[in-house]
Coordinates of C-alpha atoms in Angstrom, one line a residue:
M1 CA 119.2 151.3 96.6
P2 CA 116.3 148.8 95.8
A3 CA 116.8 149.4 92.1
M4 CA 120.5 148.6 92.4
T5 CA 119.8 145.5 94.5
T6 CA 117.4 144.2 91.8
S7 CA 119.7 145.0 88.9
R8 CA 122.7 143.1 90.4
P9 CA 121.0 139.6 90.5
T10 CA 119.5 140.2 87.1
S11 CA 123.0 141.1 85.6
A12 CA 124.4 138.1 87.4
M13 CA 121.8 135.8 85.9
I14 CA 122.3 137.2 82.4
K15 CA 126.1 136.7 82.8
L16 CA 125.6 133.2 83.9
A17 CA 123.3 132.4 81.0
A18 CA 125.7 134.1 78.6
D19 CA 128.6 132.0 79.9
A20 CA 126.5 128.9 79.4
L21 CA 125.7 129.9 75.8
Q22 CA 129.4 130.7 75.1
S23 CA 130.5 127.3 76.5
L24 CA 128.5 125.6 73.8
N25 CA 131.3 126.5 71.4
P26 CA 134.4 128.2 72.8
R27 CA 136.0 128.2 69.4
L28 CA 134.1 131.2 67.9
L29 CA 135.8 134.4 66.8
P30 CA 134.7 137.9 67.9
L31 CA 133.8 138.6 64.2
P32 CA 133.1 136.4 61.2
P33 CA 136.1 135.6 59.1
P34 CA 136.4 137.4 55.7
S35 CA 134.6 135.8 52.8
T36 CA 137.8 135.7 50.8
E37 CA 141.4 135.2 51.9
Q38 CA 143.0 138.4 53.2
S39 CA 146.3 137.4 54.8
G40 CA 147.9 135.1 52.3
G41 CA 146.6 131.8 53.8
R42 CA 146.7 132.9 57.5
D43 CA 143.0 133.9 57.9
V44 CA 141.6 132.2 61.1
C45 CA 138.2 130.7 61.2
F46 CA 138.2 129.1 64.6
V47 CA 140.3 129.3 67.8
N48 CA 141.0 127.0 70.7
P49 CA 142.8 125.4 68.9
T50 CA 143.4 127.7 65.9
L51 CA 142.0 126.4 62.6
L52 CA 143.0 128.4 59.5
C53 CA 140.3 129.0 56.9
K54 CA 142.4 127.3 54.3
D55 CA 142.3 124.1 56.4
L56 CA 138.5 123.8 56.6
P57 CA 137.1 120.6 55.2
D58 CA 135.4 122.6 52.4
E59 CA 136.9 126.1 52.5
I60 CA 134.7 127.4 49.6
G61 CA 131.5 126.0 51.1
M62 CA 132.1 126.7 54.8
R63 CA 133.9 130.0 54.8
G64 CA 130.8 132.2 54.3
V65 CA 128.7 130.4 57.0
I66 CA 131.1 130.4 60.0
S67 CA 129.5 131.5 63.3
S68 CA 131.0 134.3 65.4
W69 CA 130.2 136.6 68.4
Y70 CA 129.3 139.5 66.2
I71 CA 127.0 140.5 69.1
S72 CA 127.9 139.6 72.7
P73 CA 126.5 136.4 74.4
E74 CA 124.8 138.7 76.9
R75 CA 122.9 140.5 74.1
H76 CA 121.9 137.1 72.7
V77 CA 120.6 136.0 76.1
V78 CA 118.5 139.3 76.5
E79 CA 117.0 139.0 73.1
M80 CA 116.2 135.3 73.6
V81 CA 114.4 136.0 76.8
V82 CA 112.5 139.1 75.6
V83 CA 111.5 137.7 72.2
G84 CA 110.8 134.3 73.6
F85 CA 108.5 135.7 76.3
I86 CA 106.6 137.9 73.9
S87 CA 106.2 135.0 71.5
V88 CA 105.0 132.6 74.1
I89 CA 102.4 135.1 75.5
A90 CA 101.2 135.8 71.9
L91 CA 100.8 132.1 71.2
S92 CA 99.0 131.4 74.5
M93 CA 96.5 134.0 73.5
I94 CA 96.1 132.9 69.8
V95 CA 96.1 129.1 69.9
P96 CA 93.0 128.7 72.0
R97 CA 91.1 130.9 69.6
L98 CA 92.0 129.0 66.4
S99 CA 89.0 127.9 64.5
R100 CA 88.6 124.2 64.0
Y101 CA 88.7 123.1 60.3
P102 CA 85.0 122.4 59.6
T103 CA 85.0 118.7 58.5
D104 CA 81.7 118.3 60.5
C105 CA 79.7 120.4 58.0
A106 CA 77.8 118.6 55.3
N107 CA 79.3 120.7 52.5
Q108 CA 82.9 120.1 53.7
P109 CA 85.2 117.3 52.5
D110 CA 86.3 114.4 54.8
A111 CA 89.2 114.4 57.2
N112 CA 91.7 113.7 54.5
S113 CA 90.7 116.7 52.4
L114 CA 93.8 118.6 53.4
R115 CA 96.2 115.8 52.6
P116 CA 98.1 116.6 49.4
P117 CA 97.1 114.6 46.3
L118 CA 99.4 111.7 45.2
L119 CA 101.3 113.8 42.6
L120 CA 102.2 116.5 45.2
R121 CA 103.1 113.9 47.8
L122 CA 105.5 112.2 45.3
L123 CA 107.0 115.6 44.4
I124 CA 107.4 116.6 48.1
G125 CA 109.0 113.2 48.9
I126 CA 111.5 113.3 46.0
C127 CA 112.5 117.0 46.7
F128 CA 112.8 116.5 50.4
T129 CA 115.0 113.4 49.9
L130 CA 117.3 115.2 47.5
Q131 CA 117.6 118.1 50.0
I132 CA 118.7 115.7 52.7
V133 CA 121.2 113.9 50.3
Y134 CA 122.8 117.2 49.4
K135 CA 123.2 118.1 53.0
L136 CA 124.7 114.8 54.0
A137 CA 127.1 114.9 51.0
G138 CA 128.3 118.4 51.8
Y139 CA 130.8 119.6 54.4
P140 CA 130.7 118.3 58.0
G141 CA 127.6 119.6 59.8
K142 CA 125.8 120.8 56.6
L143 CA 122.8 118.9 57.8
Y144 CA 122.3 121.7 60.3
M145 CA 121.4 123.8 57.3
M146 CA 118.0 122.1 57.3
L147 CA 117.2 124.7 60.0
M148 CA 117.3 127.5 57.4
P149 CA 113.8 128.9 56.8
C150 CA 113.1 127.5 53.4
N151 CA 114.4 124.1 54.5
V152 CA 112.1 124.2 57.5
I153 CA 109.2 125.0 55.1
W154 CA 110.2 121.8 53.3
C155 CA 110.0 119.9 56.6
L156 CA 106.5 121.3 57.2
H157 CA 105.4 120.2 53.7
F158 CA 107.0 116.7 54.3
A159 CA 105.2 116.4 57.6
H160 CA 102.0 117.6 56.1
A161 CA 102.2 115.0 53.3
F162 CA 103.4 111.9 55.2
V163 CA 102.8 112.3 58.9
P164 CA 99.4 111.2 60.2
M165 CA 97.7 114.2 61.8
S166 CA 94.3 115.8 62.3
P167 CA 92.6 118.1 59.7
N168 CA 93.2 121.0 62.2
A169 CA 96.9 120.4 62.3
R170 CA 97.1 120.1 58.5
H171 CA 95.1 123.4 58.3
V172 CA 97.6 125.1 60.6
L173 CA 100.6 123.9 58.6
V174 CA 99.1 125.1 55.3
Q175 CA 98.3 128.5 56.8
L176 CA 101.8 128.9 58.0
C177 CA 103.3 127.8 54.7
I178 CA 101.2 130.4 52.9
T179 CA 102.3 133.1 55.3
Y180 CA 106.0 132.1 54.8
V181 CA 105.8 132.0 51.0
G182 CA 107.7 135.3 50.8
L183 CA 110.9 133.6 52.2
P184 CA 111.6 131.5 49.0
V185 CA 110.7 134.6 47.0
V186 CA 113.5 136.5 48.8
A187 CA 115.9 133.5 48.5
I188 CA 115.4 133.5 44.7
A189 CA 115.7 137.2 44.3
T190 CA 118.8 137.6 46.5
P191 CA 120.4 134.1 46.6
D192 CA 123.3 133.3 48.9
L193 CA 125.1 130.6 47.0
S194 CA 128.3 130.6 48.9
D195 CA 128.0 127.1 50.4
L196 CA 126.6 125.4 47.3
T197 CA 129.6 123.5 45.9
L198 CA 128.2 120.1 44.9
P199 CA 127.3 119.2 41.3
F200 CA 124.0 120.8 40.2
E201 CA 123.4 122.1 43.7
I202 CA 122.9 125.7 42.6
E203 CA 120.4 124.6 39.9
Y204 CA 118.6 122.5 42.5
F205 CA 118.6 125.5 44.9
F206 CA 116.5 127.5 42.5
L207 CA 114.2 124.6 41.6
N208 CA 113.3 123.6 45.1
H209 CA 112.7 127.3 46.1
A210 CA 110.5 127.7 43.0
L211 CA 108.5 124.6 44.1
L212 CA 107.8 126.2 47.5
L213 CA 105.8 128.8 45.6
V214 CA 103.7 126.2 43.9
F215 CA 102.3 124.4 46.9
P216 CA 100.5 127.4 48.6
M217 CA 99.1 128.4 45.2
Y218 CA 97.6 124.9 44.9
W219 CA 95.8 125.1 48.3
I220 CA 94.4 128.5 47.6
C221 CA 93.4 127.8 44.0
S222 CA 91.8 124.5 44.9
A223 CA 89.7 126.4 47.6
K224 CA 90.6 123.8 50.2
V225 CA 92.2 126.5 52.3
S226 CA 91.0 130.1 52.5
M227 CA 92.5 133.4 53.7
L228 CA 89.0 134.4 54.7
P229 CA 87.4 133.3 58.0
L230 CA 85.9 129.8 58.1
A231 CA 82.1 129.7 57.5
K232 CA 79.8 130.1 60.5
R233 CA 82.5 131.0 62.9
G234 CA 81.4 134.7 63.4
E235 CA 84.9 136.0 62.9
S236 CA 85.8 139.2 61.0
V237 CA 88.2 139.3 58.1
L238 CA 90.5 141.6 60.0
G239 CA 90.4 139.4 63.1
N240 CA 91.2 136.3 61.1
F241 CA 94.1 138.0 59.3
V242 CA 95.6 139.3 62.6
K243 CA 95.3 135.9 64.2
W244 CA 97.1 133.9 61.6
Y245 CA 99.7 136.6 60.9
S246 CA 100.5 137.1 64.5
M247 CA 100.8 133.3 65.1
A248 CA 103.2 132.9 62.1
C249 CA 105.4 135.7 63.4
A250 CA 105.4 134.4 67.0
I251 CA 106.3 130.9 65.9
F252 CA 109.1 132.1 63.6
A253 CA 110.6 134.4 66.2
L254 CA 110.4 131.8 69.0
F255 CA 111.9 129.1 66.8
Y256 CA 114.9 131.1 65.6
F257 CA 115.7 133.3 68.6
V258 CA 115.2 130.6 71.3
F259 CA 115.9 127.3 69.7
V260 CA 118.1 127.8 66.6
T261 CA 120.5 130.4 68.1
P262 CA 122.0 127.9 70.6
V263 CA 122.2 125.3 67.8
A264 CA 124.0 127.9 65.6
V265 CA 126.5 128.5 68.4
Y266 CA 127.1 124.8 69.0
S267 CA 127.4 123.9 65.3
G268 CA 129.7 126.8 64.4
L269 CA 127.4 127.6 61.5
N270 CA 125.6 130.9 61.0
L271 CA 122.1 129.3 60.8
N272 CA 119.6 131.8 59.3
Y273 CA 122.1 134.5 60.0
M274 CA 121.3 134.4 63.7
L275 CA 124.9 135.2 64.7
S276 CA 126.0 137.7 62.1
P277 CA 124.1 139.7 59.4
P278 CA 123.3 138.3 55.9
P279 CA 124.9 139.9 52.8
N280 CA 122.7 142.9 52.1
P281 CA 122.9 146.0 49.9
G282 CA 124.8 148.8 51.7
N283 CA 125.0 146.7 54.9
V284 CA 121.7 148.3 56.0
I285 CA 121.0 145.4 58.3
S286 CA 124.1 145.5 60.6
G287 CA 125.2 146.5 64.1
E288 CA 124.0 145.2 67.5
S289 CA 120.3 145.3 66.5
F290 CA 120.7 143.4 63.3
R291 CA 118.6 140.5 64.4
L292 CA 115.7 142.8 65.5
M293 CA 116.0 144.5 62.1
S294 CA 115.9 141.2 60.4
I295 CA 112.9 139.9 62.1
G296 CA 111.2 143.3 61.5
C297 CA 111.8 142.7 57.8
C298 CA 110.5 139.2 58.0
G299 CA 107.4 140.5 59.8
A300 CA 106.8 143.0 57.0
L301 CA 107.4 140.3 54.4
F302 CA 104.8 138.0 56.0
F303 CA 102.3 140.8 56.2
I304 CA 102.7 141.6 52.5
M305 CA 102.4 138.0 51.4
R306 CA 99.4 137.2 53.5
F307 CA 97.7 140.4 52.6
G308 CA 98.4 139.8 48.9
A309 CA 96.9 136.3 49.2
L310 CA 93.9 137.7 51.0
V311 CA 93.3 140.4 48.4
G312 CA 93.8 137.9 45.5
E313 CA 91.4 135.4 46.9
S314 CA 88.8 138.1 47.7
L315 CA 89.0 139.5 44.1
A316 CA 88.8 136.0 42.7
T317 CA 85.7 135.2 44.8
A318 CA 84.0 138.4 43.8
V319 CA 84.7 137.7 40.1
L320 CA 83.4 134.1 40.4
L321 CA 80.3 135.3 42.2
K322 CA 79.6 137.9 39.5
V323 CA 80.0 135.3 36.8
R324 CA 77.6 132.9 38.5
V325 CA 75.0 135.7 39.0
S326 CA 75.3 136.6 35.3
A327 CA 75.0 132.9 34.3
G328 CA 71.9 132.5 36.5
K329 CA 70.3 135.5 34.9
G330 CA 71.1 134.2 31.5
K331 CA 69.3 130.9 32.2
K332 CA 66.2 132.6 33.5
M333 CA 65.9 134.6 30.3

């Protein structure tokens, strides 16, 4: 009896939250509309009132990004609560343990050392502005697409370049961008171009994603940011790796499951595929657990990219040290 008594209020709370989520947009279909017309001009994209896909403001651009209740509102609520709770707990444990960027050391650059150089700032400003222009010039609501992962990374770069902040905040942003560098790699390798209908928008898609690979390389190659623990902090390489990796995963999960999902429902756009699965070979990522599968794939991707950056930096450091030692021996001789 106590178990049943406890479960009833819980179920009622979930139902209440699910109804609130569904009320954000009562026009969504149970499943996403087909990507191409299947019923001779009678395919429906929204209900209450009915809107045929052919009557969308930009059918070609919007049809592939329409939101739906591919999974139930109740399932969304449960995942939002569970993933959000785990993410908040993880961040509450990690953030207080973040090492401060050592600008106080004699051999460290000043407080502006992590601000991008002028050329990079100009490049970031131009690319970010073009991205906004393309969104504003597209179908109604396309600006919501700035919440897609690679566009969010552009927002991080823009903030890093132009918003006044402490060296510690800049350091955190760079570490996150390095961890997320796999996202533009995947976007280039498996592009979804369905909503890119404006002149040169496809070409710009590949250009701006390629540039997202350049910025992390600059920070690592310039030695202003390291994948290794900061000097004199007494932290192990493993501990430093786990800390930044876990933080990046927690922020990503919290942002998309808790904040972006309601926006996707409200906007009627499948932002970051939070309401139905992305196109994928063999529909491997599908079914009720597709979001958990997706975030598992993202977690694996973040691990691979950060581990690759760590190994690459370690090898480069070892080679440079060997070269310096050899050069020192040559001078003594």
